[in-house]
PDB file of C-alpha atoms in Angstrom:
ATOM      1  CA  UNK J   1      -9.345   5.482   0.388  1.00 71.00           C
ATOM      2  CA  UNK J   2     -12.716   6.868   1.315  1.00 78.00           C
ATOM      3  CA  UNK J   3     -14.615   6.055   4.511  1.00 87.00           C
ATOM      4  CA  UNK J   4     -11.893   3.878   5.962  1.00 89.00           C
ATOM      5  CA  UNK J   5     -12.920   1.304   8.517  1.00 94.00           C
ATOM      6  CA  UNK J   6     -11.276   1.225  11.932  1.00 95.00           C
ATOM      7  CA  UNK J   7      -9.287  -1.805  10.813  1.00 96.00           C
ATOM      8  CA  UNK J   8      -8.074  -0.057   7.647  1.00 94.00           C
ATOM      9  CA  UNK J   9      -7.072   3.016   9.647  1.00 95.00           C
ATOM     10  CA  UNK J  10      -5.095   0.837  12.057  1.00 96.00           C
ATOM     11  CA  UNK J  11      -3.442  -1.074   9.204  1.00 96.00           C
ATOM     12  CA  UNK J  12      -2.288   2.169   7.589  1.00 96.00           C
ATOM     13  CA  UNK J  13      -0.862   3.348  10.888  1.00 96.00           C
ATOM     14  CA  UNK J  14       0.914   0.000  11.337  1.00 97.00           C
ATOM     15  CA  UNK J  15       2.314   0.258   7.791  1.00 97.00           C
ATOM     16  CA  UNK J  16       4.212   3.428   8.711  1.00 97.00           C
ATOM     17  CA  UNK J  17       6.944   1.329  10.321  1.00 96.00           C
ATOM     18  CA  UNK J  18       7.439  -0.716   7.145  1.00 97.00           C
ATOM     19  CA  UNK J  19       7.545   2.436   5.034  1.00 96.00           C
ATOM     20  CA  UNK J  20      10.111   3.948   7.418  1.00 96.00           C
ATOM     21  CA  UNK J  21      12.260   0.827   7.149  1.00 97.00           C
ATOM     22  CA  UNK J  22      12.158   0.912   3.340  1.00 97.00           C
ATOM     23  CA  UNK J  23      12.917   4.641   3.249  1.00 97.00           C
ATOM     24  CA  UNK J  24      15.852   4.131   5.625  1.00 97.00           C
ATOM     25  CA  UNK J  25      17.253   1.256   3.560  1.00 97.00           C
ATOM     26  CA  UNK J  26      17.009   3.381   0.411  1.00 97.00           C
ATOM     27  CA  UNK J  27      18.584   6.401   2.082  1.00 97.00           C
ATOM     28  CA  UNK J  28      15.419   8.464   1.645  1.00 96.00           C
ATOM     29  CA  UNK J  29      14.332   8.887   5.259  1.00 96.00           C
ATOM     30  CA  UNK J  30      15.667  12.462   5.577  1.00 96.00           C
ATOM     31  CA  UNK J  31      13.126  13.722   3.045  1.00 94.00           C
ATOM     32  CA  UNK J  32      10.256  12.241   5.050  1.00 94.00           C
ATOM     33  CA  UNK J  33      11.531  12.653   8.604  1.00 92.00           C
ATOM     34  CA  UNK J  34       9.638  15.865   9.431  1.00 94.00           C
ATOM     35  CA  UNK J  35       6.406  14.944   7.652  1.00 96.00           C
ATOM     36  CA  UNK J  36       3.156  14.788   9.588  1.00 96.00           C
ATOM     37  CA  UNK J  37       1.596  11.347  10.125  1.00 95.00           C
ATOM     38  CA  UNK J  38      -1.333  12.398   7.919  1.00 95.00           C
ATOM     39  CA  UNK J  39       1.057  13.068   5.031  1.00 97.00           C
ATOM     40  CA  UNK J  40       2.745   9.701   5.455  1.00 97.00           C
ATOM     41  CA  UNK J  41      -0.672   8.036   5.576  1.00 97.00           C
ATOM     42  CA  UNK J  42      -1.584   9.770   2.324  1.00 96.00           C
ATOM     43  CA  UNK J  43       1.443   8.193   0.639  1.00 96.00           C
ATOM     44  CA  UNK J  44       0.569   4.767   2.021  1.00 97.00           C
ATOM     45  CA  UNK J  45      -3.060   5.144   0.900  1.00 96.00           C
ATOM     46  CA  UNK J  46      -1.957   6.138  -2.609  1.00 96.00           C
ATOM     47  CA  UNK J  47       0.130   2.955  -2.823  1.00 96.00           C
ATOM     48  CA  UNK J  48      -2.743   0.826  -1.557  1.00 95.00           C
ATOM     49  CA  UNK J  49      -5.217   2.423  -3.983  1.00 94.00           C
ATOM     50  CA  UNK J  50      -2.847   1.939  -6.929  1.00 95.00           C
ATOM     51  CA  UNK J  51      -2.160  -1.662  -5.975  1.00 95.00           C
ATOM     52  CA  UNK J  52      -5.849  -2.517  -5.573  1.00 93.00           C
ATOM     53  CA  UNK J  53      -6.822  -0.774  -8.814  1.00 94.00           C
ATOM     54  CA  UNK J  54      -4.163  -2.688 -10.730  1.00 93.00           C
ATOM     55  CA  UNK J  55      -5.213  -6.025  -9.220  1.00 91.00           C
ATOM     56  CA  UNK J  56      -8.851  -5.397 -10.103  1.00 91.00           C
ATOM     57  CA  UNK J  57      -7.960  -4.379 -13.651  1.00 91.00           C
ATOM     58  CA  UNK J  58      -5.762  -7.448 -14.080  1.00 86.00           C
ATOM     59  CA  UNK J  59      -8.433  -9.752 -12.650  1.00 85.00           C
ATOM     60  CA  UNK J  60     -10.899  -8.587 -15.300  1.00 86.00           C
ATOM     61  CA  UNK J  61      -8.549  -9.617 -18.115  1.00 86.00           C
ATOM     62  CA  UNK J  62      -6.940 -12.654 -16.485  1.00 74.00           C
ATOM     63  CA  UNK J  63      -7.855 -16.055 -17.823  1.00 73.00           C
ATOM     64  CA  UNK J  64      -7.937 -18.547 -14.933  1.00 67.00           C
ATOM     65  CA  UNK J  65      -6.241 -21.271 -16.994  1.00 67.00           C
ATOM     66  CA  UNK J  66      -3.452 -19.259 -18.621  1.00 68.00           C
ATOM     67  CA  UNK J  67      -0.953 -19.831 -15.810  1.00 68.00           C
ATOM     68  CA  UNK J  68       1.556 -22.626 -16.368  1.00 72.00           C
ATOM     69  CA  UNK J  69       0.824 -25.853 -14.549  1.00 70.00           C
ATOM     70  CA  UNK J  70       3.119 -25.974 -11.493  1.00 70.00           C
ATOM     71  CA  UNK J  71       4.120 -29.623 -11.956  1.00 67.00           C
TER      72      UNK J  71
END
């Protein structure tokens, strides 16, 4: 993420708690426990970037009427 807005910066900081919970549940917290906040934010940003890139790529090839009708 380049030139993050104040809101994006805050959202990444808030996401640290959710990442910590997932790492704890998976038994991976020890590997991340002594990391600096900036390093944790880098991991979160990489996930966000990958997610957004995939969604944009999928949207370009998605046909709006190819989903099954929900009823």
